[in-house]
PDB file of C-alpha atoms in Angstrom:
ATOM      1  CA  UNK A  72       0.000   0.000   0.000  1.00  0.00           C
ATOM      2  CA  UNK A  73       1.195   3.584  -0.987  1.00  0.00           C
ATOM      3  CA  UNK A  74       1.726   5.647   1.543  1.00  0.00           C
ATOM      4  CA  UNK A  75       0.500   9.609   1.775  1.00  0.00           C
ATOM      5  CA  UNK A  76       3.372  11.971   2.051  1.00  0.00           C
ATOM      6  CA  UNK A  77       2.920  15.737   1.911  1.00  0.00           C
ATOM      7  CA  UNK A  78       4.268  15.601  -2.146  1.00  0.00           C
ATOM      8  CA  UNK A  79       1.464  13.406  -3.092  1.00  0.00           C
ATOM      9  CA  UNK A  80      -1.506  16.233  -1.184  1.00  0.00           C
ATOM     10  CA  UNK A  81       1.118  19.184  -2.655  1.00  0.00           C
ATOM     11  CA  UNK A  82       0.926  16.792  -5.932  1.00  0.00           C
ATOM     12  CA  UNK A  83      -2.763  16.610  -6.161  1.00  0.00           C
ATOM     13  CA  UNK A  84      -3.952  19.783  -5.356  1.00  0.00           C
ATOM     14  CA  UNK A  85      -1.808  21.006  -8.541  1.00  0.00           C
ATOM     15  CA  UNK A  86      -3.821  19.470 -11.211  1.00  0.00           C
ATOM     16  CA  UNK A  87      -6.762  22.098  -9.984  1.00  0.00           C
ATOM     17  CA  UNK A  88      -6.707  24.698 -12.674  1.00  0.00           C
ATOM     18  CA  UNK A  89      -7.589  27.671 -10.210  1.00  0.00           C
ATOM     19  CA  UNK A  90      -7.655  31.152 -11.180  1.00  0.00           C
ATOM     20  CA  UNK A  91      -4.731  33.745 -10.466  1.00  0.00           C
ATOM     21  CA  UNK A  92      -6.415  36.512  -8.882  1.00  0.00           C
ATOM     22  CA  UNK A  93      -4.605  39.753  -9.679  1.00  0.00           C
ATOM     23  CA  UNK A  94      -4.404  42.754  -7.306  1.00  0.00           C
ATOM     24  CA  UNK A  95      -7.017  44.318 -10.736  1.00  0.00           C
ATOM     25  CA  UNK A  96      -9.337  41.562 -10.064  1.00  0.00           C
ATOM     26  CA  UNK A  97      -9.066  41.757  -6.036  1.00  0.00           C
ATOM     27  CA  UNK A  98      -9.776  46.111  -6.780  1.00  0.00           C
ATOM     28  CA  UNK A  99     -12.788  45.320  -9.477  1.00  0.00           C
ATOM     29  CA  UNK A 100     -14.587  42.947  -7.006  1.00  0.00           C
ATOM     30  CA  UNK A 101     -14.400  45.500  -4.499  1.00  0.00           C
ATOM     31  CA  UNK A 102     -15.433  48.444  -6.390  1.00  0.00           C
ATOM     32  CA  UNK A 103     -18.636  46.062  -7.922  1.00  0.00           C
ATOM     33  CA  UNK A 104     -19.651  45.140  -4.015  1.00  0.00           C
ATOM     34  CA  UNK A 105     -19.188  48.767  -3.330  1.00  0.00           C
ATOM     35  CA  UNK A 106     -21.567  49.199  -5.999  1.00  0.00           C
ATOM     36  CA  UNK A 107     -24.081  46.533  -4.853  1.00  0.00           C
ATOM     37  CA  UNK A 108     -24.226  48.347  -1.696  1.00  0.00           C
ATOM     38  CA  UNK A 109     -25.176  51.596  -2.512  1.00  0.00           C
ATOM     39  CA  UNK A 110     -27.883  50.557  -4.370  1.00  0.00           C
ATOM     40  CA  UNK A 111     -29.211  48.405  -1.670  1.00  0.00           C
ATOM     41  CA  UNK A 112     -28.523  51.482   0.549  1.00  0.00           C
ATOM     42  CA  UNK A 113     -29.878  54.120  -1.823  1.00  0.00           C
ATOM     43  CA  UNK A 114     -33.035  51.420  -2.525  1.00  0.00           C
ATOM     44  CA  UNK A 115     -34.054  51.483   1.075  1.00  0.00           C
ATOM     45  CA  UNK A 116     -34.771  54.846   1.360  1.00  0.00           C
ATOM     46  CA  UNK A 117     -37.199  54.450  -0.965  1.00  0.00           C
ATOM     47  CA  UNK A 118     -40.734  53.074  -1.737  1.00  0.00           C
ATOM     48  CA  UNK A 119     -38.779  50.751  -4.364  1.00  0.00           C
ATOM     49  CA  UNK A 120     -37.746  48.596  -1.188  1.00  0.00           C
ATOM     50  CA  UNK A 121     -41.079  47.051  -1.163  1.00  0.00           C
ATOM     51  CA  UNK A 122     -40.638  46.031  -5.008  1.00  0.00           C
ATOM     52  CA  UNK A 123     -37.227  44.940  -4.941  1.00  0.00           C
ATOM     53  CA  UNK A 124     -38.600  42.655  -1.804  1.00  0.00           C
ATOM     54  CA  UNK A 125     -41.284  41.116  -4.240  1.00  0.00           C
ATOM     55  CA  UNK A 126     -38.435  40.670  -6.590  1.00  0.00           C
ATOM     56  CA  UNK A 127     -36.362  38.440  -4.425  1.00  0.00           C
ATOM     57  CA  UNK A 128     -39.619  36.710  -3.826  1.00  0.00           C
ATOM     58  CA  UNK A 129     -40.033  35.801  -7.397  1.00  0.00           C
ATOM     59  CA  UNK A 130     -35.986  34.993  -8.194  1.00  0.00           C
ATOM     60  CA  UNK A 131     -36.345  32.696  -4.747  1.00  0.00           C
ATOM     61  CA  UNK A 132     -39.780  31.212  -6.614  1.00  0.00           C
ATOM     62  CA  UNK A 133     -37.420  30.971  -9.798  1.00  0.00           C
ATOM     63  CA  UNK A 134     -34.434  29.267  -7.790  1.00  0.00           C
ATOM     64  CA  UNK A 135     -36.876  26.553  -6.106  1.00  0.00           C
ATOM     65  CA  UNK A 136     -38.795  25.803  -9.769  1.00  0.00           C
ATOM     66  CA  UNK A 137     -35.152  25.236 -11.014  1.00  0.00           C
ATOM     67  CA  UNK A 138     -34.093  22.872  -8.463  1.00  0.00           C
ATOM     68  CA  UNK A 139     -37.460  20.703  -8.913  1.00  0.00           C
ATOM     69  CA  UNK A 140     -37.875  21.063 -12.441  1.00  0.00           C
ATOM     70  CA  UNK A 141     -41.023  22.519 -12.848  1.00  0.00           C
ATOM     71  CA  UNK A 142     -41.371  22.966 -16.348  1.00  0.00           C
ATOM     72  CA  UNK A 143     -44.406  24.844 -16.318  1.00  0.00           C
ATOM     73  CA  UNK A 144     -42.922  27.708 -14.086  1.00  0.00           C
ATOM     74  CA  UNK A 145     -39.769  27.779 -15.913  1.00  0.00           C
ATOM     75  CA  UNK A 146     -41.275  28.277 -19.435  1.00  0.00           C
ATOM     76  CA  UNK A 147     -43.473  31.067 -17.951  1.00  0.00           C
ATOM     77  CA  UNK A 148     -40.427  32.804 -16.607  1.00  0.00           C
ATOM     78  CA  UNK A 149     -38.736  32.441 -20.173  1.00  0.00           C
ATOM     79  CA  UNK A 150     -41.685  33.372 -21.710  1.00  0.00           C
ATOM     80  CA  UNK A 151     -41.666  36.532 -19.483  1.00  0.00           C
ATOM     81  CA  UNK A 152     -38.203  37.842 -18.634  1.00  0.00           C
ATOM     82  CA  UNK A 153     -38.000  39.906 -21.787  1.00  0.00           C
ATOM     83  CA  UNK A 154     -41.401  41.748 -20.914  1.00  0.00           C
ATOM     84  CA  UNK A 155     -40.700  42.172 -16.999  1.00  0.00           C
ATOM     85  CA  UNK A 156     -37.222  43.871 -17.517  1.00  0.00           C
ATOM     86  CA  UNK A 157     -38.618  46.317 -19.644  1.00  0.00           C
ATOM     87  CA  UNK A 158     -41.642  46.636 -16.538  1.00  0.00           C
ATOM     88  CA  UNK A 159     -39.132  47.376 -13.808  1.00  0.00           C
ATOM     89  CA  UNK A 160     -37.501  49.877 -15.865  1.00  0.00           C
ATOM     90  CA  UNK A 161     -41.331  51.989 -15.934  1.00  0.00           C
ATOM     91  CA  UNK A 162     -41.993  51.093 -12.654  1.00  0.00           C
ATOM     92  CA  UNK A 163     -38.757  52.381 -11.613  1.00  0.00           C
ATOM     93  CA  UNK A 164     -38.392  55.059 -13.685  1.00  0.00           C
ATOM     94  CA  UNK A 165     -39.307  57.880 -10.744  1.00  0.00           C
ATOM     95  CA  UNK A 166     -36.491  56.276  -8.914  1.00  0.00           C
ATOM     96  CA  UNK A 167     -34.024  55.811 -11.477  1.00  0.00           C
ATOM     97  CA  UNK A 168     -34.750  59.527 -12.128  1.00  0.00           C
ATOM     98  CA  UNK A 169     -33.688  60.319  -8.851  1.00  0.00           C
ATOM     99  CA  UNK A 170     -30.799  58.079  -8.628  1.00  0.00           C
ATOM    100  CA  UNK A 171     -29.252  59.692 -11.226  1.00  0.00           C
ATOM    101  CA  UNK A 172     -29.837  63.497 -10.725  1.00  0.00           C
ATOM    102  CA  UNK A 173     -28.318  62.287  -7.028  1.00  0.00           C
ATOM    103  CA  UNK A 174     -25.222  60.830  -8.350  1.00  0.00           C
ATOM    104  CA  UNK A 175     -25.039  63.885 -10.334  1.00  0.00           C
ATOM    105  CA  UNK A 176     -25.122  65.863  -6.921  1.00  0.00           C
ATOM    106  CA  UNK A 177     -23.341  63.267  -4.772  1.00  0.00           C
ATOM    107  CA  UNK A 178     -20.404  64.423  -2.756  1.00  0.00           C
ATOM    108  CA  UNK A 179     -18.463  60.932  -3.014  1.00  0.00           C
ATOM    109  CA  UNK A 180     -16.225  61.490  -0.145  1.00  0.00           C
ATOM    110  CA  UNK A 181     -18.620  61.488   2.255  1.00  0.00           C
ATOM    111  CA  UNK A 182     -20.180  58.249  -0.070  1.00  0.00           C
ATOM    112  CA  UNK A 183     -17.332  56.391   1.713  1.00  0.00           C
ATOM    113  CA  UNK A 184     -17.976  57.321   5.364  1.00  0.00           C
ATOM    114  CA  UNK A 185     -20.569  54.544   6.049  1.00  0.00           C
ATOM    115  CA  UNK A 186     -22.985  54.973   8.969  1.00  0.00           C
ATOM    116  CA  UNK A 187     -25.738  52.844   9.936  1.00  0.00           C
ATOM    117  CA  UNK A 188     -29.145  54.563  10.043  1.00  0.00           C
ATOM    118  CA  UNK A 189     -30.919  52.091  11.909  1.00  0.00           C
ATOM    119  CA  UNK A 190     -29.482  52.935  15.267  1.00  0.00           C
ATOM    120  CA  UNK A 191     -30.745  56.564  15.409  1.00  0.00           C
ATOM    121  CA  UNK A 192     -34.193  56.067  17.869  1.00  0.00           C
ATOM    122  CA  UNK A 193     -37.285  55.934  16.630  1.00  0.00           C
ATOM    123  CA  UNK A 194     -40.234  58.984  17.906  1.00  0.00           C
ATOM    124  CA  UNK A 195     -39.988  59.298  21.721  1.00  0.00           C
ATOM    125  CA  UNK A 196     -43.061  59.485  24.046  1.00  0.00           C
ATOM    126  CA  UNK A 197     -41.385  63.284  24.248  1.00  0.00           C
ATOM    127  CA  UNK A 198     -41.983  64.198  20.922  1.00  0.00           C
ATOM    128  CA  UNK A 199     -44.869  62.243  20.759  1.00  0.00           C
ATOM    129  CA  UNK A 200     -46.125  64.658  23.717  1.00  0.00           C
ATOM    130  CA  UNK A 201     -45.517  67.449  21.591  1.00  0.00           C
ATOM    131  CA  UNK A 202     -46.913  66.537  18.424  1.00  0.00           C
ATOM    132  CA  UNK A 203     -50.460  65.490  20.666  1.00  0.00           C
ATOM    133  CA  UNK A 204     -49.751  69.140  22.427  1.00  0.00           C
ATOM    134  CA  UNK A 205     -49.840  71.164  18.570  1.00  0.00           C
ATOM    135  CA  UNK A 206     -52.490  68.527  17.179  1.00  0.00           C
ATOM    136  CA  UNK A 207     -54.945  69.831  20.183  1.00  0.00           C
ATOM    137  CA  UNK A 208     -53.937  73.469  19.870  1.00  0.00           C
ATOM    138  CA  UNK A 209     -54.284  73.363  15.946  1.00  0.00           C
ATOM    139  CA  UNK A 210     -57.918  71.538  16.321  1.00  0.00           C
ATOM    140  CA  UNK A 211     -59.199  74.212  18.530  1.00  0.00           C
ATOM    141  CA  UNK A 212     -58.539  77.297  16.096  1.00  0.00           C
ATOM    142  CA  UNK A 213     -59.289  75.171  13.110  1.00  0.00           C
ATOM    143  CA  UNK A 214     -55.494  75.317  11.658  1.00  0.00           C
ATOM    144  CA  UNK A 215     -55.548  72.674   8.371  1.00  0.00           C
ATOM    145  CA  UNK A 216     -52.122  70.331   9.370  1.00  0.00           C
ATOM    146  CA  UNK A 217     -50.885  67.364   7.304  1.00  0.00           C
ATOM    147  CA  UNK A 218     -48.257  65.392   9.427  1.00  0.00           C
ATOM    148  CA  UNK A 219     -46.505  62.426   8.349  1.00  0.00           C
ATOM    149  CA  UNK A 220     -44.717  59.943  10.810  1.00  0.00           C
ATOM    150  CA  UNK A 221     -41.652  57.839   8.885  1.00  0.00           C
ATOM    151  CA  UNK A 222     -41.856  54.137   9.673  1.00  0.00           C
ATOM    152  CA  UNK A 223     -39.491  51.838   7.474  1.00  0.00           C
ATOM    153  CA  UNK A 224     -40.022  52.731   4.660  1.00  0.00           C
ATOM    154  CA  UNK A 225     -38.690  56.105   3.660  1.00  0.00           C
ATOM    155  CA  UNK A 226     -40.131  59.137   2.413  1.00  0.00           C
ATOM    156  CA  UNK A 227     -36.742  60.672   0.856  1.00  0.00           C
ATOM    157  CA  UNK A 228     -38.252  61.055  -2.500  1.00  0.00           C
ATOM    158  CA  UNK A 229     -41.430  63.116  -0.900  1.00  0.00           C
ATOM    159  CA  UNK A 230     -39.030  64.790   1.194  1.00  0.00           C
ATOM    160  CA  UNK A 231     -37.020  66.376  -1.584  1.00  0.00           C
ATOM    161  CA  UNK A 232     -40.027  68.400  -3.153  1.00  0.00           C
ATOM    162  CA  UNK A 233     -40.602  69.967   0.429  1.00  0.00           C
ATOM    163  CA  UNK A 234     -38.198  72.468   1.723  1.00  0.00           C
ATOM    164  CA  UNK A 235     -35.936  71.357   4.422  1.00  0.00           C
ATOM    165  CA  UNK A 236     -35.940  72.072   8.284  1.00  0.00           C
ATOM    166  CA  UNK A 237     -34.045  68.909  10.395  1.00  0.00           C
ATOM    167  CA  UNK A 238     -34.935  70.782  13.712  1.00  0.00           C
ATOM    168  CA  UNK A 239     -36.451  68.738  16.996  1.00  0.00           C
ATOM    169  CA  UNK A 240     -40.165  68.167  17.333  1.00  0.00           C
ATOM    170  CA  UNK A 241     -41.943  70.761  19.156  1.00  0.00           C
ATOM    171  CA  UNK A 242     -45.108  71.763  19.758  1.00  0.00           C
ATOM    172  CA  UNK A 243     -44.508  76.286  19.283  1.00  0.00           C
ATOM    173  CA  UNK A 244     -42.261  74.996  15.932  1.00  0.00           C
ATOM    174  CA  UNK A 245     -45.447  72.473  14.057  1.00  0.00           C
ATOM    175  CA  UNK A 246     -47.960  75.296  14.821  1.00  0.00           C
ATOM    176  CA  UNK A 247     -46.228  78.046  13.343  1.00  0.00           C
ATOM    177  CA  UNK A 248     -45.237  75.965  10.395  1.00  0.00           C
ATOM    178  CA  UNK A 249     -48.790  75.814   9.785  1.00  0.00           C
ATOM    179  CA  UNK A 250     -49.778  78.858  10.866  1.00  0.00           C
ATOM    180  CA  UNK A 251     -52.634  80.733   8.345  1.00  0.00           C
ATOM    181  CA  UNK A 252     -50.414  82.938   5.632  1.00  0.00           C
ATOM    182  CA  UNK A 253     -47.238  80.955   6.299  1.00  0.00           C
ATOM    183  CA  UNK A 254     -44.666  80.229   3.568  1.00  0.00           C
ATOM    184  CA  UNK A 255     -44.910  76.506   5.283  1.00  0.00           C
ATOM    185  CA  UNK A 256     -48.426  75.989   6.160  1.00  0.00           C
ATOM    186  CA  UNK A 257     -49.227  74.581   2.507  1.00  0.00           C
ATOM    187  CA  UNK A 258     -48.488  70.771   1.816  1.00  0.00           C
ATOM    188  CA  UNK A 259     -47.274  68.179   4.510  1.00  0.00           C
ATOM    189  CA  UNK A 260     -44.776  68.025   7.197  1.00  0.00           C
ATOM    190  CA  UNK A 261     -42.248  64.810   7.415  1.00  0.00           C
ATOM    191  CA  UNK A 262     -41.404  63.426  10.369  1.00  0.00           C
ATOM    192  CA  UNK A 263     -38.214  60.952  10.747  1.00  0.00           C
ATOM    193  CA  UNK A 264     -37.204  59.809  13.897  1.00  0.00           C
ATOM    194  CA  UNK A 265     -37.432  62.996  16.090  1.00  0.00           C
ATOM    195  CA  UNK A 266     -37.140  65.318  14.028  1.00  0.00           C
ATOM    196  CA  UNK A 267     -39.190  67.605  11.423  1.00  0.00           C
ATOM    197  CA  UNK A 268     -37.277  67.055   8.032  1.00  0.00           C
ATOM    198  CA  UNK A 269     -39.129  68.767   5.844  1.00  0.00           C
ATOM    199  CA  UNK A 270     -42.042  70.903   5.375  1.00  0.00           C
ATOM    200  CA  UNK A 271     -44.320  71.866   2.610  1.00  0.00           C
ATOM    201  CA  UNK A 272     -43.725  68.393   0.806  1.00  0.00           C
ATOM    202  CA  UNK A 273     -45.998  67.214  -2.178  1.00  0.00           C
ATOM    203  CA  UNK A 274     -47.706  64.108  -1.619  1.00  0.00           C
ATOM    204  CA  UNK A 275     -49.330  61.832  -3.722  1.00  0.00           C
ATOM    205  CA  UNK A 276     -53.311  61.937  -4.115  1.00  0.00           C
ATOM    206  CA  UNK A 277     -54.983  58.426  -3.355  1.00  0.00           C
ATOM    207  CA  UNK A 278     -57.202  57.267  -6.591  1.00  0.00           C
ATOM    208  CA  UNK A 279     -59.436  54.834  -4.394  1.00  0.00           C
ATOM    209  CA  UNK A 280     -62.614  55.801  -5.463  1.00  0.00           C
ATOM    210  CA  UNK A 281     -64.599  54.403  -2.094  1.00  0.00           C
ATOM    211  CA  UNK A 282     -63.298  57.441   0.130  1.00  0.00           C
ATOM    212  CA  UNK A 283     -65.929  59.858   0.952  1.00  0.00           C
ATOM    213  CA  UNK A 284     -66.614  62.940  -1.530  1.00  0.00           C
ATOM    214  CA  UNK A 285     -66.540  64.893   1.363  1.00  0.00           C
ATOM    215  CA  UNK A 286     -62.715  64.118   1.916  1.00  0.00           C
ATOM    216  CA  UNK A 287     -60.382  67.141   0.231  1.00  0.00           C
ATOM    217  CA  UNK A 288     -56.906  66.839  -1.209  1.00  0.00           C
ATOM    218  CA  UNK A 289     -55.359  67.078   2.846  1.00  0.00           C
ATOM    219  CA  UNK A 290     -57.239  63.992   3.236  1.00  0.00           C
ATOM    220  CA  UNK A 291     -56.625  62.336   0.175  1.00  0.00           C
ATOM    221  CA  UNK A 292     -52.717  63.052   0.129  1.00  0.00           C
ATOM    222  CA  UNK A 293     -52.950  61.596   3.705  1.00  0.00           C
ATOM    223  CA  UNK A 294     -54.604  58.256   2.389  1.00  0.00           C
ATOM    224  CA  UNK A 295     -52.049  58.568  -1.252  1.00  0.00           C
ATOM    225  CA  UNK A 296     -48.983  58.144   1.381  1.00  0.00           C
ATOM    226  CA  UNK A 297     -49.573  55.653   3.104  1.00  0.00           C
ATOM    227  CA  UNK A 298     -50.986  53.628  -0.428  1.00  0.00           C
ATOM    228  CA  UNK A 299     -47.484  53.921  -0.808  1.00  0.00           C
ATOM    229  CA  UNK A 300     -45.532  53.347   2.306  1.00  0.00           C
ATOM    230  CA  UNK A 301     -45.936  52.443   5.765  1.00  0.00           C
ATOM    231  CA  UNK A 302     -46.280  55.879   7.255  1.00  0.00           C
ATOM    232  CA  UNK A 303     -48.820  57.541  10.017  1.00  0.00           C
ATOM    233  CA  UNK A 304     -50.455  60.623   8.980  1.00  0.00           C
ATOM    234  CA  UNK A 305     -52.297  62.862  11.016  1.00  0.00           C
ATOM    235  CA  UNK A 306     -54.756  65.091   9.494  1.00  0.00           C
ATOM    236  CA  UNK A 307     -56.074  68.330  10.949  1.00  0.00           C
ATOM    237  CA  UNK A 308     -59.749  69.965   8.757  1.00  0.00           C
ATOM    238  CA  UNK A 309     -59.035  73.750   8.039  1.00  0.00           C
ATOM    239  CA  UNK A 310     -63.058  73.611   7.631  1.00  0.00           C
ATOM    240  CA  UNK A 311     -64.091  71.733  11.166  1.00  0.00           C
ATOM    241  CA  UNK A 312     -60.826  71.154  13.148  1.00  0.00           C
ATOM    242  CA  UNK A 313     -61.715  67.603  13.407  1.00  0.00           C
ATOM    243  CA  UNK A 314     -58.525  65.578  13.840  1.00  0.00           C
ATOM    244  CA  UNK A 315     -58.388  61.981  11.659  1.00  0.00           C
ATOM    245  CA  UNK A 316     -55.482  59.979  11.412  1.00  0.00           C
ATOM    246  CA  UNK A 317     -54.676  58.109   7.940  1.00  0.00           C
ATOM    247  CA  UNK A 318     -52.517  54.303   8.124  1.00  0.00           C
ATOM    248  CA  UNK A 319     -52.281  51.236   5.287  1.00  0.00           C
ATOM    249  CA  UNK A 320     -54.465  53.416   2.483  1.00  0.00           C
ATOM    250  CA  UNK A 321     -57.312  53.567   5.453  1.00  0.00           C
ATOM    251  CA  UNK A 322     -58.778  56.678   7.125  1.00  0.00           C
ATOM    252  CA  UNK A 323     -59.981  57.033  10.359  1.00  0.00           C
ATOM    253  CA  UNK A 324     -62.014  60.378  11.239  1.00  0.00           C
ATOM    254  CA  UNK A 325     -62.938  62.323  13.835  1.00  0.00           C
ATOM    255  CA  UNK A 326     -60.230  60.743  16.452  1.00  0.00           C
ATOM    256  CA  UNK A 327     -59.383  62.647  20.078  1.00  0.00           C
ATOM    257  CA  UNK A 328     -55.919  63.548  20.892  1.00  0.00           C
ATOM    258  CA  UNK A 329     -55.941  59.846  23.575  1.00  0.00           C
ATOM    259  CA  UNK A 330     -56.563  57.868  20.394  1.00  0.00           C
ATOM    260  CA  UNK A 331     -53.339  59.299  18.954  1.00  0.00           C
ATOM    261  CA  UNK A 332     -51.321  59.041  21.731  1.00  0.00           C
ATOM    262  CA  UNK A 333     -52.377  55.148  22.408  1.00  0.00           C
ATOM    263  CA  UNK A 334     -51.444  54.699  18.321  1.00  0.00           C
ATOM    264  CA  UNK A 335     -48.202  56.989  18.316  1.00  0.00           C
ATOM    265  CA  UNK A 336     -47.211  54.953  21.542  1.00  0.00           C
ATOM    266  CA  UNK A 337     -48.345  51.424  19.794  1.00  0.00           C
ATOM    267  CA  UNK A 338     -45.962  51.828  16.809  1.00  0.00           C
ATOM    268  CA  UNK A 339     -43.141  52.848  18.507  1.00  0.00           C
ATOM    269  CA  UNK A 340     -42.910  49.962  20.562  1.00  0.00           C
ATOM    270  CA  UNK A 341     -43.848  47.514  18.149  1.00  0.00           C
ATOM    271  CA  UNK A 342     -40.198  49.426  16.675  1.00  0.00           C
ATOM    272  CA  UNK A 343     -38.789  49.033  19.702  1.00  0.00           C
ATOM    273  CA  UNK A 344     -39.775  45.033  19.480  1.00  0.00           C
ATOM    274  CA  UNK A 345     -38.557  44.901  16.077  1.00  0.00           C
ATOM    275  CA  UNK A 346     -35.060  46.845  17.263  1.00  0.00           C
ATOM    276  CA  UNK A 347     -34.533  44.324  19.761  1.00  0.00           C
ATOM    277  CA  UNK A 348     -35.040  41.708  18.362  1.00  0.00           C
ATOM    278  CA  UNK A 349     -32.453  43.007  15.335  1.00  0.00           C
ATOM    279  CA  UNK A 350     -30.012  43.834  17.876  1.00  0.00           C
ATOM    280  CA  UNK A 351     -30.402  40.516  19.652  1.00  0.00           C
ATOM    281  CA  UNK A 352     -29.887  38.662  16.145  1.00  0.00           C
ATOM    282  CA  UNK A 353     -26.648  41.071  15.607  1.00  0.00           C
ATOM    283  CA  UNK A 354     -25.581  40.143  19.197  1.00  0.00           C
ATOM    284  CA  UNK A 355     -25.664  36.059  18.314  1.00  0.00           C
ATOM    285  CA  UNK A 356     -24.238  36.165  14.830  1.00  0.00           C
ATOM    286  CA  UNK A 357     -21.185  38.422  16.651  1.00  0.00           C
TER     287      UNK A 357
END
């Protein structure tokens, strides 16, 4: 019987025809992950997060069809792939605009300093007290208000057509933005994290046709958002002063200030749940 010797392993591991990876090839795989990441990172800020999660959804779909050979699904992806590029291009196309009129603005040395978002804390019961403390004082002298609250998805692209403020929430600063004769009282205010980020922002107008007729555009921007995202809004009638707040394309009307403050507290904890439990997931894998 032959015996092994460190020649023979050496010996055998030599007839593998491996690739020399050049110091070009080491720089070009960094700059393409580079790549991947700002577009994951610029992708998230956006409502296109949702779509590009359906899209994994489908290539996972794809992957598992492969594997099994399921003919049937297969041919129907062949049969499609042509047609569904050229869909993601129009249903992209506001935020391919955007991507590229920001790379024509982007600064890239700060595009190298790399920060995670997701640590920054969600709405405290602070600023929650304030926002319930300008909500009741715009109410009772009929002041029309459109706020919206940032959840996970963001609002970056709504943002941008507003003008910006990035102060802290408080109660004196929300009422005079929306104060009668105002440069800021027209369009919405956008709220992300604790802060007011913007003001006078466009929104878009919901096209369900079941909302009442009595509803105006406040209301119906405040419904078009969150069509679109997973944002609170909070709605305040220049006509009545009735308060309503506006969550998953629904409306609810004619809420009191201990409804809002029960809902406002609800959603930040069920962030605070999901930060935990991210953290705790971060804290095993380390």
């Amino acid at each position: 019987m032959q015996q092994f010797s460190f020649d023979m392993i050496w010996e055998s591991f030599t007839k593998f025809d491996l690739p020399m990876i050049r110091i070009k090839d080491v720089i070009e795989m960094c700059l393409i992950a580079f790549a991947i990441y700002q577009l994951l990172k610029w992708i998230r800020g956006t409502r296109a997060w949702t779509l590009f999660k359906g899209m994994i959804i489908i290539f996972i779909v794809f992957f598992l069809a492969s594997v099994l050979k399921l003919h049937t699904i297969l041919w129907v992806f062949r049969n499609t792939i042509n047609v569904g590029i050229i869909a993601l291009v129009i249903v992209f196309q506001p935020e391919l605009r955007s991507a590229l009129e920001q790379l024509g603005r982007r600064d890239f040395v700060s595009t190298f300093m790399i920060f995670d978002d997701d640590n920054k804390e969600r709405i405290t019961l602070q600023s929650i007290e304030e926002l319930i403390k300008a909500i009741n004082q715009m109410s009772k002298y009929k002041t029309g208000a459109l706020i919206v609250i940032e959840r996970e998805v963001g609002l970056g692209e709504y943002e941008r057509t507003g003008i910006p403020i990035h102060a802290d929430i408080s109660s004196e600063l929300l009422i005079n933005i929306f104060e009668h004769n105002t440069p800021l009282h027209d369009g919405a205010v956008i709220i992300r994290h604790n802060q007011i980020v913007a003001a006078t922002c466009y929104l878009p107008l919901s096209d369900n046709m079941s909302l009442s007729k009595e509803l105006g555009t406040r209301h119906r921007a405040a419904v078009g958002i969150t069509e679109v995202s997973d944002s609170v809004v909070i709605i305040i009638s220049e006509e009545t002063g009735k308060i309503s707040m506006a969550m998953g394309g629904n409306i609810i009307r004619n809420v009191d200030s201990d409804y809002l403050r029960n809902k406002l507290a609800y959603q930040k904890k069920t962030a605070d749940i999901k930060k935990f439990k991210l953290w705790k997931g971060r804290q095993k894998d380390g």
